[in-house]
Amino acid sequence: MGEEKEKDSLIDWIGSAIGFIVIGFIVFILIWPLIDPTPEKSSTLKENIHKATGK
């Protein structure tokens, strides 16, 4: 029984780690326009959509 519990806790730890990485990545994407170091700021999402659709 102890071995089964150990395996579950390892899977839980891996799942939590992946969750933290994903959340961190999403937060980074949302904050990036505020901390963008380039002199000419990156295009906004709206501008990128217009370029991609050609409208």
mmCIF file of C-alpha atoms in Angstrom:
data_model
loop_
_atom_site.group_PDB
_atom_site.id
_atom_site.type_symbol
_atom_site.label_atom_id
_atom_site.label_comp_id
_atom_site.label_asym_id
_atom_site.label_seq_id
_atom_site.Cartn_x
_atom_site.Cartn_y
_atom_site.Cartn_z
ATOM 1 C CA MET A 1 0.000 0.000 0.000
ATOM 2 C CA GLY A 2 2.853 2.398 0.789
ATOM 3 C CA GLU A 3 4.332 1.979 -2.695
ATOM 4 C CA GLU A 4 1.008 2.919 -4.331
ATOM 5 C CA LYS A 5 0.742 6.110 -2.234
ATOM 6 C CA GLU A 6 4.306 7.066 -3.141
ATOM 7 C CA LYS A 7 3.569 6.706 -6.867
ATOM 8 C CA ASP A 8 0.441 8.871 -6.554
ATOM 9 C CA SER A 9 2.312 11.627 -4.744
ATOM 10 C CA LEU A 10 5.003 11.638 -7.455
ATOM 11 C CA ILE A 11 2.328 11.986 -10.158
ATOM 12 C CA ASP A 12 0.669 14.785 -8.150
ATOM 13 C CA TRP A 13 4.035 16.572 -7.820
ATOM 14 C CA ILE A 14 4.691 16.311 -11.573
ATOM 15 C CA GLY A 15 1.170 17.582 -12.337
ATOM 16 C CA SER A 16 1.634 20.517 -9.989
ATOM 17 C CA ALA A 17 5.001 21.378 -11.535
ATOM 18 C CA ILE A 18 3.506 21.346 -15.041
ATOM 19 C CA GLY A 19 0.621 23.512 -13.812
ATOM 20 C CA PHE A 20 2.989 26.088 -12.321
ATOM 21 C CA ILE A 21 5.018 26.206 -15.545
ATOM 22 C CA VAL A 22 1.894 26.695 -17.683
ATOM 23 C CA ILE A 23 0.496 29.393 -15.369
ATOM 24 C CA GLY A 24 3.876 31.151 -15.317
ATOM 25 C CA PHE A 25 4.033 31.074 -19.110
ATOM 26 C CA ILE A 26 0.515 32.519 -19.460
ATOM 27 C CA VAL A 27 1.307 35.289 -16.956
ATOM 28 C CA PHE A 28 4.552 36.046 -18.832
ATOM 29 C CA ILE A 29 2.661 36.360 -22.135
ATOM 30 C CA LEU A 30 0.110 38.707 -20.548
ATOM 31 C CA ILE A 31 2.785 40.894 -18.911
ATOM 32 C CA TRP A 32 5.229 40.924 -21.862
ATOM 33 C CA PRO A 33 3.822 44.060 -23.583
ATOM 34 C CA LEU A 34 4.516 46.011 -20.367
ATOM 35 C CA ILE A 35 8.144 44.837 -20.062
ATOM 36 C CA ASP A 36 8.996 44.649 -23.787
ATOM 37 C CA PRO A 37 12.620 45.907 -24.026
ATOM 38 C CA THR A 38 12.618 46.625 -27.766
ATOM 39 C CA PRO A 39 12.656 50.321 -28.712
ATOM 40 C CA GLU A 40 9.708 49.865 -31.052
ATOM 41 C CA LYS A 41 7.212 47.876 -29.049
ATOM 42 C CA SER A 42 5.981 44.548 -30.389
ATOM 43 C CA SER A 43 2.835 44.651 -32.460
ATOM 44 C CA THR A 44 -0.398 44.328 -30.572
ATOM 45 C CA LEU A 45 -2.513 41.226 -30.980
ATOM 46 C CA LYS A 46 -5.012 43.220 -33.036
ATOM 47 C CA GLU A 47 -2.262 44.389 -35.427
ATOM 48 C CA ASN A 48 -0.961 40.832 -35.801
ATOM 49 C CA ILE A 49 -4.450 39.561 -36.642
ATOM 50 C CA HIS A 50 -4.856 42.276 -39.288
ATOM 51 C CA LYS A 51 -1.485 41.351 -40.855
ATOM 52 C CA ALA A 52 -2.319 37.638 -40.824
ATOM 53 C CA THR A 53 -5.764 38.063 -42.389
ATOM 54 C CA GLY A 54 -4.635 40.771 -44.794
ATOM 55 C CA LYS A 55 -7.421 43.168 -43.807
#
